[in-house]
Short mmCIF file of C-alpha atoms in Angstrom, two decimals:
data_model
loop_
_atom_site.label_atom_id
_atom_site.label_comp_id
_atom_site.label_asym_id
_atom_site.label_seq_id
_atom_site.Cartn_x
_atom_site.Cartn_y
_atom_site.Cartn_z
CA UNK A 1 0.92 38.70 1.76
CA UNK A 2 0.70 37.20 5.24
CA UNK A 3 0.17 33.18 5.77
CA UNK A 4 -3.72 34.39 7.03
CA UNK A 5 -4.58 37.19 4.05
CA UNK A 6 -5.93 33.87 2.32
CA UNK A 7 -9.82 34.07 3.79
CA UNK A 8 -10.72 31.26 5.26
CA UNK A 9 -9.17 27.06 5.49
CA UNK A 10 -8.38 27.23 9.32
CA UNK A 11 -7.61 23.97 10.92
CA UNK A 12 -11.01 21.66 10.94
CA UNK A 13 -10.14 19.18 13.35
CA UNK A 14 -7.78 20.60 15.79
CA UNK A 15 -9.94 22.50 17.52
CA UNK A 16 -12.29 19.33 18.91
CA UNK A 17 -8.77 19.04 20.25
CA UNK A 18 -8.86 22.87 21.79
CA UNK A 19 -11.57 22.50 22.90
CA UNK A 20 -11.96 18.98 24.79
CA UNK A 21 -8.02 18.79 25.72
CA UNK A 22 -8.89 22.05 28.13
CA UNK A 23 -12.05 19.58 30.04
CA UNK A 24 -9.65 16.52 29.63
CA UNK A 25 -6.52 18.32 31.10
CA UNK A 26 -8.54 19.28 33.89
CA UNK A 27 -10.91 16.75 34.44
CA UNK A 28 -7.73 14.44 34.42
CA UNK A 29 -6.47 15.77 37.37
CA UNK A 30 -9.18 15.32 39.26
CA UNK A 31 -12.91 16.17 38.11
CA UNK A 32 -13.97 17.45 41.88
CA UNK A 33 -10.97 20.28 42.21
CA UNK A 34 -12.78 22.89 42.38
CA UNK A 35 -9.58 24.99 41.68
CA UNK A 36 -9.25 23.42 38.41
CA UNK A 37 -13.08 23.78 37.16
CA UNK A 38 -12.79 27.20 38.18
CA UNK A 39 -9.61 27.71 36.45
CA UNK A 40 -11.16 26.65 32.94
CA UNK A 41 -14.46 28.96 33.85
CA UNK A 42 -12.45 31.89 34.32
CA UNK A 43 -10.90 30.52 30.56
CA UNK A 44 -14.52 31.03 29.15
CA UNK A 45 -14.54 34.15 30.67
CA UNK A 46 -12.07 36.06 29.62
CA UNK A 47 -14.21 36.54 26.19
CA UNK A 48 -17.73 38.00 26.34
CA UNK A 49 -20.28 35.44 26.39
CA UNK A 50 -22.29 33.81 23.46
CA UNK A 51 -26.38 33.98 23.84
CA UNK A 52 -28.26 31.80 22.36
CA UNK A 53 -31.22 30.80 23.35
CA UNK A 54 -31.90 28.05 20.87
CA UNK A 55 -29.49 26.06 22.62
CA UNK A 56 -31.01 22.58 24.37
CA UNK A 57 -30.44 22.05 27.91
CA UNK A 58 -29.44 18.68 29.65
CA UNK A 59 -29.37 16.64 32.72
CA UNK A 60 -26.39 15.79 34.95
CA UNK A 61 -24.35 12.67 32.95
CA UNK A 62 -26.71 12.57 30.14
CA UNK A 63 -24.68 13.07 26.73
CA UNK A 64 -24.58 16.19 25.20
CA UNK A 65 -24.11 17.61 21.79
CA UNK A 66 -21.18 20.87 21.17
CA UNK A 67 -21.23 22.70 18.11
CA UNK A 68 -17.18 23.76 17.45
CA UNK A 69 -16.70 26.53 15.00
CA UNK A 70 -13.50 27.57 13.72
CA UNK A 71 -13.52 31.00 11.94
CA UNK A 72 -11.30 33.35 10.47
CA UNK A 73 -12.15 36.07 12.63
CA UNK A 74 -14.34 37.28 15.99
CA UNK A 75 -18.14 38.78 14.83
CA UNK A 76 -18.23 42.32 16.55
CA UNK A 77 -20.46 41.42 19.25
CA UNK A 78 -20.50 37.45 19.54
CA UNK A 79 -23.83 36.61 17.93
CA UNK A 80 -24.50 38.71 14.73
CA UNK A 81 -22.08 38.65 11.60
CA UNK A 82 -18.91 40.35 10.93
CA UNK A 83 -18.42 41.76 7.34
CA UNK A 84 -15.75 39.06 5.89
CA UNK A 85 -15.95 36.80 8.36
CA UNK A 86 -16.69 32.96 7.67
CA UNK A 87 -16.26 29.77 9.82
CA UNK A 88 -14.52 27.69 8.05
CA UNK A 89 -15.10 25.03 10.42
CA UNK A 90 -18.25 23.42 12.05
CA UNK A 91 -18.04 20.22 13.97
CA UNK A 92 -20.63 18.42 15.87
CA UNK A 93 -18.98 16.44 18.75
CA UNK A 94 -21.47 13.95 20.87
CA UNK A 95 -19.99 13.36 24.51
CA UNK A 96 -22.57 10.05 25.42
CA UNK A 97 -21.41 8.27 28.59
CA UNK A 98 -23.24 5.02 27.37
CA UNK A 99 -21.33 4.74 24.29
CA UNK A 100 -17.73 3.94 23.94
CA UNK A 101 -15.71 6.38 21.82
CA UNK A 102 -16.69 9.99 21.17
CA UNK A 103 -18.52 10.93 17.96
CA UNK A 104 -17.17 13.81 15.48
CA UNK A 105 -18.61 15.02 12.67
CA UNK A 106 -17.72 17.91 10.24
CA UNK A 107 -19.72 19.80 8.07
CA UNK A 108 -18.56 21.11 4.72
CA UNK A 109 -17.82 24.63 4.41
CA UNK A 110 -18.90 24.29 1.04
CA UNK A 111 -21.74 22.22 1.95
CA UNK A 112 -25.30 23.75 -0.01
CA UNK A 113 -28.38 24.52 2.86
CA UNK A 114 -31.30 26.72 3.66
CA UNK A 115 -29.68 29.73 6.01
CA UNK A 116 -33.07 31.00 7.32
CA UNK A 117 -34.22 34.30 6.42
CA UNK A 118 -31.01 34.51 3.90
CA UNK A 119 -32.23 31.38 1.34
CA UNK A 120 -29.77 29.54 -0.17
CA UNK A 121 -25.91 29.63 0.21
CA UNK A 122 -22.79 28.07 1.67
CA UNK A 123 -23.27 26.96 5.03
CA UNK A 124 -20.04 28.51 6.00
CA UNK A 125 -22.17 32.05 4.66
CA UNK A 126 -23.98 31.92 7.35
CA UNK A 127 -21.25 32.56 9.72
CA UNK A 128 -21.20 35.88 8.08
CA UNK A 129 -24.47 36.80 7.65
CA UNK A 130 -25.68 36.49 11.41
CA UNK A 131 -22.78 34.91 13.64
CA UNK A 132 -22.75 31.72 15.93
CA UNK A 133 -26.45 31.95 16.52
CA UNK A 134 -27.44 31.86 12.69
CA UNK A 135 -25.12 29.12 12.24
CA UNK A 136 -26.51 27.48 15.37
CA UNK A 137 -29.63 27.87 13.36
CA UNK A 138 -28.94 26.62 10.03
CA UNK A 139 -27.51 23.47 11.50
CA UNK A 140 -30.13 22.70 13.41
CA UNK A 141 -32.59 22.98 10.59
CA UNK A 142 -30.55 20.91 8.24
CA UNK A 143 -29.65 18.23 11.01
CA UNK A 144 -32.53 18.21 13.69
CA UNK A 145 -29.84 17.74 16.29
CA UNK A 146 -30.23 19.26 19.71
CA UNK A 147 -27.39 21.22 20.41
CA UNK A 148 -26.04 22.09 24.27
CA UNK A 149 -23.23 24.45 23.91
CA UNK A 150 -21.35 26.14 21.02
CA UNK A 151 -17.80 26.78 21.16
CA UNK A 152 -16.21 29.50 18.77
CA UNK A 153 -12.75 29.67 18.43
CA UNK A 154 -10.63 32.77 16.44
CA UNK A 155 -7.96 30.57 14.05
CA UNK A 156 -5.38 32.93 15.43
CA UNK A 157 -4.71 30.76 18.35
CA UNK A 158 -3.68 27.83 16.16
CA UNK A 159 -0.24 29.14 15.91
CA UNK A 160 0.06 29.27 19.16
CA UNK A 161 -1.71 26.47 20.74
CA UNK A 162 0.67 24.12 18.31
CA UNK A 163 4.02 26.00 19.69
CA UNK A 164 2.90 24.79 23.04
CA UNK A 165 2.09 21.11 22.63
CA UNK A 166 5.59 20.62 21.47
CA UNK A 167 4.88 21.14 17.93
CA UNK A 168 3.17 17.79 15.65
CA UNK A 169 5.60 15.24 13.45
CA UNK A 170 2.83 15.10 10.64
CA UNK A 171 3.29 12.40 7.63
CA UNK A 172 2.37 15.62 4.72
CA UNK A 173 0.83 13.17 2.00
CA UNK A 174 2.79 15.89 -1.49
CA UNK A 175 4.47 18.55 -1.19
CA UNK A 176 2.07 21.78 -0.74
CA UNK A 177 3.60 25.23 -2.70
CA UNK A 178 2.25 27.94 -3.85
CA UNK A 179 4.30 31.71 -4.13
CA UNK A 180 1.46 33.90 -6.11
CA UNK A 181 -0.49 36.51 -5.10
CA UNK A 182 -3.56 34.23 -5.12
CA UNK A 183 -3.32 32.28 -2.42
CA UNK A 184 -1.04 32.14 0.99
CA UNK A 185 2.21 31.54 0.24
CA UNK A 186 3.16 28.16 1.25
CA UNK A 187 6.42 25.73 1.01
CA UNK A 188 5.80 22.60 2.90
CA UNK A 189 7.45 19.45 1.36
CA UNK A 190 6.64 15.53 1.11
CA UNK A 191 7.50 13.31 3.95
CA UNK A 192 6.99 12.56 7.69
CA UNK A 193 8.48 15.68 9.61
CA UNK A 194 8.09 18.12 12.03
CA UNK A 195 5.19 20.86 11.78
CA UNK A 196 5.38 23.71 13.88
CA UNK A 197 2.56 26.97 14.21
CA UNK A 198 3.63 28.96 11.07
CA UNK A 199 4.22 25.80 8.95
CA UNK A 200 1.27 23.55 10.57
CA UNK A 201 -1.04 26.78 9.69
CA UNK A 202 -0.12 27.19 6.53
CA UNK A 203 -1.05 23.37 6.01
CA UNK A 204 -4.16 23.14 7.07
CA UNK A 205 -5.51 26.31 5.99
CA UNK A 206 -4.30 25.57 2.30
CA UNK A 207 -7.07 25.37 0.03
CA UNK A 208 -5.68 25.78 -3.31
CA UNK A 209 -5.56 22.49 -5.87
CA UNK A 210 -7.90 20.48 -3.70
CA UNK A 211 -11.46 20.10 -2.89
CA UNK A 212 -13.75 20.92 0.57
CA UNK A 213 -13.61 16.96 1.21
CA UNK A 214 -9.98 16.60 0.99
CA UNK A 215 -9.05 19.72 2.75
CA UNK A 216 -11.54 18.59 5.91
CA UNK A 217 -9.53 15.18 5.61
CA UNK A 218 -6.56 16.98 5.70
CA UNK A 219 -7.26 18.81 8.98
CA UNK A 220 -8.85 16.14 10.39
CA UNK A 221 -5.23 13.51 9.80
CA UNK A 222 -3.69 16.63 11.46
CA UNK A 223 -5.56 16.12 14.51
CA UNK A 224 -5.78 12.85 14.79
CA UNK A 225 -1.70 13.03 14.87
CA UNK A 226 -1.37 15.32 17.21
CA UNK A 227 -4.05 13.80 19.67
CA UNK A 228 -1.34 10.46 18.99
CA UNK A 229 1.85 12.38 19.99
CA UNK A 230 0.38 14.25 22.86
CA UNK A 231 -1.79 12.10 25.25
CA UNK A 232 -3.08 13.11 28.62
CA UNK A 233 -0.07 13.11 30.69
CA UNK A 234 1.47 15.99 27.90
CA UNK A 235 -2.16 17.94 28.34
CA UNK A 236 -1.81 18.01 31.71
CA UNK A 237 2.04 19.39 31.69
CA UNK A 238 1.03 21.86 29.66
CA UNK A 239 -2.35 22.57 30.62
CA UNK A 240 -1.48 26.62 32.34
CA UNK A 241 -0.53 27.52 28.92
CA UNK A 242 -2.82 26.16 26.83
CA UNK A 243 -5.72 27.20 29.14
CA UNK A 244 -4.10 30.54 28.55
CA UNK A 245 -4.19 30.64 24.73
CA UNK A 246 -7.77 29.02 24.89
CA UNK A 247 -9.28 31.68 26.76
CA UNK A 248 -7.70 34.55 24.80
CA UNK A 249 -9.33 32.96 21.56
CA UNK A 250 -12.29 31.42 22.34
CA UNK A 251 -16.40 32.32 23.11
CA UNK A 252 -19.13 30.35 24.01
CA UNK A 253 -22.10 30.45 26.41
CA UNK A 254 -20.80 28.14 28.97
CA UNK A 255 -20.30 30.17 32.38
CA UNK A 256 -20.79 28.42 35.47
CA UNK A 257 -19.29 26.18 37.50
CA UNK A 258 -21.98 23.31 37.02
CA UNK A 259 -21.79 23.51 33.04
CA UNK A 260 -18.16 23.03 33.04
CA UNK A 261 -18.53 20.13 35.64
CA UNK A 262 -20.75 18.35 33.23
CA UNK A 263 -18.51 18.89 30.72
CA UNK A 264 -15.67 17.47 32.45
CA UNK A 265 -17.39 14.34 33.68
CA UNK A 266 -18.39 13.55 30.21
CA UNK A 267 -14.63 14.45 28.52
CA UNK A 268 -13.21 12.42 31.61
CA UNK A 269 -14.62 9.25 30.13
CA UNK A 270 -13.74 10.43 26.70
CA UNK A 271 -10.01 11.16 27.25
CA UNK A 272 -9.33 7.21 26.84
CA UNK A 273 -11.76 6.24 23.85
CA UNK A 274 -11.36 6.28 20.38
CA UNK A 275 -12.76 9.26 17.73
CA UNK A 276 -15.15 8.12 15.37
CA UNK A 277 -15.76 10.11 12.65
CA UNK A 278 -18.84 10.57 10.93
CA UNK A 279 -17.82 11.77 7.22
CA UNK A 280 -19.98 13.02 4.17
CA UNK A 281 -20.19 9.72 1.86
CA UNK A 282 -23.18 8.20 0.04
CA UNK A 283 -24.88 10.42 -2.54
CA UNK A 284 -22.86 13.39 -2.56
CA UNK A 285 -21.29 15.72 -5.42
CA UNK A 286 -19.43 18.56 -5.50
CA UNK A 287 -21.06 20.92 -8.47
CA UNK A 288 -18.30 22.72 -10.42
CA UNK A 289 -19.10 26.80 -10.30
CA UNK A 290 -17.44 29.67 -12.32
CA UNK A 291 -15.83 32.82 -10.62
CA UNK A 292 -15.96 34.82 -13.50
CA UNK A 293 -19.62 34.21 -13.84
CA UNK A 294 -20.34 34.35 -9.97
CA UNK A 295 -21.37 30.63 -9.80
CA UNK A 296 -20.81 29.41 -6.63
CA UNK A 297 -19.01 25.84 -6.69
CA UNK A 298 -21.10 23.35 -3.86
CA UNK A 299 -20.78 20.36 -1.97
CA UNK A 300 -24.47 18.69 -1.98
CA UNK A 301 -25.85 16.24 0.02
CA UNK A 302 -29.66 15.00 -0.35
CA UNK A 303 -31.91 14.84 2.73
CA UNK A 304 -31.72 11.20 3.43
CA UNK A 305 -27.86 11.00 3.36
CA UNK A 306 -27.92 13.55 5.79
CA UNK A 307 -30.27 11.90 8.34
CA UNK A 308 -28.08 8.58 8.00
CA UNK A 309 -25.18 10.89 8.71
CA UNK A 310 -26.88 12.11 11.82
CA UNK A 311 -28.31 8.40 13.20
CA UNK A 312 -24.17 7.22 12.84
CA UNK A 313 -23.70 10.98 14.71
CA UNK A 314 -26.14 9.76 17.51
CA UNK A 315 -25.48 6.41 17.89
CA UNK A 316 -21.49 6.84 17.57
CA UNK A 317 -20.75 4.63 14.58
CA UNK A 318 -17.68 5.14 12.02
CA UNK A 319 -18.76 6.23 8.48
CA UNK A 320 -17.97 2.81 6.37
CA UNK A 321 -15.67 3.16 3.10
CA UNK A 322 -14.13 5.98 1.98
CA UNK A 323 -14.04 10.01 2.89
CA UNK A 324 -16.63 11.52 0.60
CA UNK A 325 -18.84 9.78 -1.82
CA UNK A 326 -17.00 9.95 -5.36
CA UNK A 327 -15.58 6.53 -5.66
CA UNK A 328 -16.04 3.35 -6.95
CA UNK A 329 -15.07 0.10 -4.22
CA UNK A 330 -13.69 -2.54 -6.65
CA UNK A 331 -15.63 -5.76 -5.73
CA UNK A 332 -14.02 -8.15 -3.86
CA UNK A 333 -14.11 -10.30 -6.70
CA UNK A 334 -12.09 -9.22 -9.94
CA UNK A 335 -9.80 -6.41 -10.59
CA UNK A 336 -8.14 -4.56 -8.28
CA UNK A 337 -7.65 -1.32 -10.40
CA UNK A 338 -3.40 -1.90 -10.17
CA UNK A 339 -1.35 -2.02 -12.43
CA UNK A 340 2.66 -2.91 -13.25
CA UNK A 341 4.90 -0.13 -12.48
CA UNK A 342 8.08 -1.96 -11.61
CA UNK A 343 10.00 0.34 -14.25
CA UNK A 344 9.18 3.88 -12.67
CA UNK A 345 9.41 2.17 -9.29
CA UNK A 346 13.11 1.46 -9.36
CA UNK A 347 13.88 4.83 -11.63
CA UNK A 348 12.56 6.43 -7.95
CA UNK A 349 14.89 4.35 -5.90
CA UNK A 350 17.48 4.88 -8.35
CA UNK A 351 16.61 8.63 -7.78
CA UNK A 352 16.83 8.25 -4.17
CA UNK A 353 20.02 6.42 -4.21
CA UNK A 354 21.54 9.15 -6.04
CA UNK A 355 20.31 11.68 -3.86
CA UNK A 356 21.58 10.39 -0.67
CA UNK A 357 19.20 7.26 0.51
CA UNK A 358 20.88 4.02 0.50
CA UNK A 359 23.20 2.37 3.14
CA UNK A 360 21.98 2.64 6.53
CA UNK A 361 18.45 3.46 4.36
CA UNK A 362 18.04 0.66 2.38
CA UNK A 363 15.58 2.30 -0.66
CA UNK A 364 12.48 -0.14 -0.91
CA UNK A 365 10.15 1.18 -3.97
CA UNK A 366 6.33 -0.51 -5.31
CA UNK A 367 6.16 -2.89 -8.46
CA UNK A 368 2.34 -2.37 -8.60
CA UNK A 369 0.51 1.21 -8.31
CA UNK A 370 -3.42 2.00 -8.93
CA UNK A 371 -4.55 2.49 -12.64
CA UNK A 372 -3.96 5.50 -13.95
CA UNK A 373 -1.66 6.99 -11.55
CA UNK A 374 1.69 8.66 -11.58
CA UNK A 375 4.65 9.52 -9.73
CA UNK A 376 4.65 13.18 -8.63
CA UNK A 377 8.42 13.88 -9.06
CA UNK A 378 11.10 12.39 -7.91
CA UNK A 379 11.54 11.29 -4.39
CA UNK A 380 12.75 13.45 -1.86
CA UNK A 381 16.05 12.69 0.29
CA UNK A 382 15.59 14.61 3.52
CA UNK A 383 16.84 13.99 7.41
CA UNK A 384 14.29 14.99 10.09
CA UNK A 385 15.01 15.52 13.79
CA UNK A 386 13.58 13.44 16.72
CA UNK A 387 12.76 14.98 19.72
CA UNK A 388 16.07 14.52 21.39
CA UNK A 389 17.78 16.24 18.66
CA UNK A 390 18.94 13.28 16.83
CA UNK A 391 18.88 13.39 12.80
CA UNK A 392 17.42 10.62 10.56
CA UNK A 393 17.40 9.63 7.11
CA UNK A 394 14.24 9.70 5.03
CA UNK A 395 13.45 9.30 1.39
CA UNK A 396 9.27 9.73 0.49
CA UNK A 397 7.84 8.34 -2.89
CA UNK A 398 4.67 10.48 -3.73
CA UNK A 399 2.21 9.01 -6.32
CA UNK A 400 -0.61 11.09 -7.62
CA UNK A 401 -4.03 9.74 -8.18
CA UNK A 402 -6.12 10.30 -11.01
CA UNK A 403 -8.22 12.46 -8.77
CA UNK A 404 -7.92 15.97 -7.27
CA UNK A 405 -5.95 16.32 -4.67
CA UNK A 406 -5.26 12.70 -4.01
CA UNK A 407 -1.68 11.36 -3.33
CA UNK A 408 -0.37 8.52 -1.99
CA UNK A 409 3.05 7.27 -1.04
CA UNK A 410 6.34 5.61 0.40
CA UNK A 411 7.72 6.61 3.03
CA UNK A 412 11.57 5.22 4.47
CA UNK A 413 12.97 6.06 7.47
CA UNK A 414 15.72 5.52 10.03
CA UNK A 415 13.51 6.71 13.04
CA UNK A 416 13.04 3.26 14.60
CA UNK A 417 9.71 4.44 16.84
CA UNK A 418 8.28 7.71 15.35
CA UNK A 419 4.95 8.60 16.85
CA UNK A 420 3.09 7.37 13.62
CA UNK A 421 3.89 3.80 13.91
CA UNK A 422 2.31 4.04 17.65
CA UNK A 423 -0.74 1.09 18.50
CA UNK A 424 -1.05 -0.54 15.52
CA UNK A 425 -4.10 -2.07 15.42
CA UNK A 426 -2.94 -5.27 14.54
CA UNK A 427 -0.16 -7.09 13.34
CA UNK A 428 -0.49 -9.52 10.47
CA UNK A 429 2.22 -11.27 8.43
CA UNK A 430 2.33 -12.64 4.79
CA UNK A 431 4.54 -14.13 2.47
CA UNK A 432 7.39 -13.75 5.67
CA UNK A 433 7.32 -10.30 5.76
CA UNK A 434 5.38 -9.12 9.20
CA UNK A 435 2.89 -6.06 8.27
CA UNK A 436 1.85 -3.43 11.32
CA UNK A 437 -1.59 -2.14 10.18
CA UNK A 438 -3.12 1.32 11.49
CA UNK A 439 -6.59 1.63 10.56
CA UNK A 440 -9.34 4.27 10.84
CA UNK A 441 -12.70 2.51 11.23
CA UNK A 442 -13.07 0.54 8.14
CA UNK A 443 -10.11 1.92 6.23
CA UNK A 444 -6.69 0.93 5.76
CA UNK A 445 -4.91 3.97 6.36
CA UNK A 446 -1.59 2.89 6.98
CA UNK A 447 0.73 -0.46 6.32
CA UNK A 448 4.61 -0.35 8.28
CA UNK A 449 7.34 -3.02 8.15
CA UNK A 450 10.69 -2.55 9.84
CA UNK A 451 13.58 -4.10 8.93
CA UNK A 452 16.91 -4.13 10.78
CA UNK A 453 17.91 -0.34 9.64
CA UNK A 454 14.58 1.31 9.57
CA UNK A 455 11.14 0.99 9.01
CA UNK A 456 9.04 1.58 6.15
CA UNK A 457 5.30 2.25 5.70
CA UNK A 458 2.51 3.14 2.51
CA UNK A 459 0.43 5.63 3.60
CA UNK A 460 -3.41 5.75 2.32
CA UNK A 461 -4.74 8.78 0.39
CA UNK A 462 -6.20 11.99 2.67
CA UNK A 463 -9.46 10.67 1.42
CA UNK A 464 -8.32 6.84 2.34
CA UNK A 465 -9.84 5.86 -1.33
CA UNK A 466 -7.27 3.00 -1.69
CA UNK A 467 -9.04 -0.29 -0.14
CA UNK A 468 -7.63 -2.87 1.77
CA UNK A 469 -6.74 -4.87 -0.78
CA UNK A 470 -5.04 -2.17 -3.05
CA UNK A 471 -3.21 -0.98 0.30
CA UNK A 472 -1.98 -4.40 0.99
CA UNK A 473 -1.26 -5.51 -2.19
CA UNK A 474 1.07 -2.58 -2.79
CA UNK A 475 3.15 -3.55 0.39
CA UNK A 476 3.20 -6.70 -0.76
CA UNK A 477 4.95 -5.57 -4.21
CA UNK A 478 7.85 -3.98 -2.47
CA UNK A 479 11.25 -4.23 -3.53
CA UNK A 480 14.54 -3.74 -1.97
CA UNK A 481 17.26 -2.26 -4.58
#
């Protein structure tokens, strides 16, 4: 079986980055070169064009709305379905001038609508059923949202379009394996390292022992990564290539010379702001289904969640609190849903000790770990190459969650600068020990300490469901062997 023979779980949140690194590459450069705008129309081109009138029009430097869809293969003639064919992805990306960071927000593939004239389904079904245009339909009936342009993208150039940024060094939260005839085969282990096309593909697209949520959170860590390593200066360098690759796999109604100009303009002022992602949370639930009964498994979201979802979407503000809407925030008062775990916390430096860490890695391991949680196996002892060549030591401590396909973990390295540890947002220390914290809009998702040998950092969960105060508290807890 081939790493694609799996249906569809392309890669959610790189392809905002396809898409907008082409205007941003260009519009870099210089947003009145003509030979550059016509460069990227000629990109659009090389497909046949997507019609759809249903598609909202807009004046010069007022923000516009793209629809981004990600699917597993090309409908036959652009607009109607293609037997087999789903898009796994759908994002909704608001370019507004007056606002200060870009909007993105994703819509389950699992997620439960109306698809008109075809009732009730997936939304992702409706990819099928009747192409970009139905799917332009069925989101604007479930969101309101004007939409300007739709961009559909074949997952086939993922492979590629990695292999020409340079490849992403990706912090994999478990290790991801599976070697039946179920699923894609798949061997990618725990710990910061290098993803290349094969490997990054078969990440993102895995969709076995998880849920729609954490998958889309997955994709969407994977971008945000690879929009950290790369920047503008690397888009630019590699722009003739990636234009290349862009064109060959992409379709969408934008033609002329004047569209693209917009488009540029607004991704211009984008290039330097922040992402803020809009994510499904509030009253949501995924509804278990049975296969062998033909009952569909759904994410659902009521009416009113989705309209909040929409006024954050328009008015460019982070979704507060966790990814999805299944937990519980411990008040800020009380427990903090830890517990003691200094016992299997040493056995796993012990473990890594034995396996190679120690010396110039000093093995640090957690006292404290949330309630009910345990450690997935024991650490892995790895080196990973920098981009000169050199080799590091790294150990990773992954700790499962009670919940589906939610790990957390340690991570040690010798790497004094990796990519990851880039901009903290700030710096804070306690009890002596100085803390970098990364966060993504409310959310703690990362907390790194160096010492003189290496540095050290707890990542969050894909679904960032440990708080502040769990995240911090767990840093806190750290021992050195």
């Amino acid at each position: 079986m081939t790493p694609y023979e799996d249906g569809p779980g392309v890669f959610k949140r790189l392809l905002i980055g396809a898409a907008l690194l082409i205007f941003a590459s260009a519009g870099a450069t210089a947003v009145a070169a003509f030979r550059e705008v016509d460069r990227v129309v000629a990109a659009f081109k090389q497909q046949p064009e997507l019609k759809l009138p249903e598609l909202a029009q807009s004046d010069p430097g007022k923000p516009q709305t793209l629809m981004i869809l990600g699917s597993d293969r090309r409908p036959k003639d652009n607009t109607q379905g293609a037997a087999g064919a789903r898009s796994d992805t759908i994002i909704l990306v608001r370019l507004d001038p007056s606002k200060k960071a870009t909007a993105m927000m994703s819509l389950p593939r699992d997620l439960k609508v109306q698809i008109p004239g075809h009732g009730t389904d997936k939304i992702n079904a409706a990819y099928e059923e009747g192409g970009p245009r139905l799917t332009l339909k069925t989101v604007k009936r479930l969101t309101g949202l004007s939409i300007n342009h739709v961009i559909n993208i074949d997952f086939s150039g993922f492979y590629e379009g990695v292999n020409a940024i340079g490849c992403v060094y990706a912090d994999i939260d478990r290790r991801y394996y599976n070697n039946t005839a179920s699923f894609a085969y798949i061997n990618v282990p725990a710990g910061y390292q290098r993803m290349c096309g094969r490997k990054a593909l078969q990440y993102v697209r895995f969709r076995h022992e998880d849920t729609d949520l954490v998958r889309s959170a997955r994709q969407q860590d994977f971008l945000r990564q690879a929009k950290q390593q790369i920047g503008v200066g690397g888009l630019i360098a590699k722009r003739d290539r990636l234009l290349k690759i862009f064109g060959k796999y992409t379709t969408s109604d934008i033609r002329t010379r004047s569209e693209v100009l917009r488009l540029l303009k607004l991704a211009v002022f984008s290039v330097g702001q922040p992402i803020r992602e809009i994510h499904f949370a509030g009253q949501i639930s995924i509804t278990s289904g049975n296969e062998a009964q033909n009952i569909p498994s759904y994410v659902t979201a009521t009416n009113a969640t989705v309209q909040k979802l929409v006024r954050d979407f328009l008015g460019v503000r982070d979704t507060p609190g966790p990814r999805g809407g299944q937990h519980r925030h411990h008040r800020q008062t009380g427990s903090l849903g830890l517990e003691n775990a200094e016992t299997d916390g040493k056995a796993q430096a012990v473990q890594a000790v034995q396996a190679g860490a120690g010396g110039s890695l000093p093995v640090y391991y957690p006292t404290v770990r949330t309630q009910g949680s345990l450690y997935a196996g024991p650490p892995r002892v790895y080196k990973i190459r920098g981009p000169g060549g050199k080799r590091y030591g790294a150990y990773r401590m992954v700790i499962k969650k009670g919940t589906i396909g939610e790990y957390y973990g340690v991570q040690g390295l010798t790497w004094k600068n990796p990519p990851i540890l880039d901009n903290a947002t700030e710096t804070r220390t306690i009890r002596g020990r100085k803390y970098e914290l990364h966060y993504d809009g409310d959310r703690l998702r990362l907390v790194a300490w160096r010492t003189r040998k290496a540095v050290y950092w707890i990542s969050n969960t894909l679904l960032q469901s440990l708080s502040e105060r769990q995240m911090l508290a767990i840093a806190r807890s750290v021992r050195k062997l």
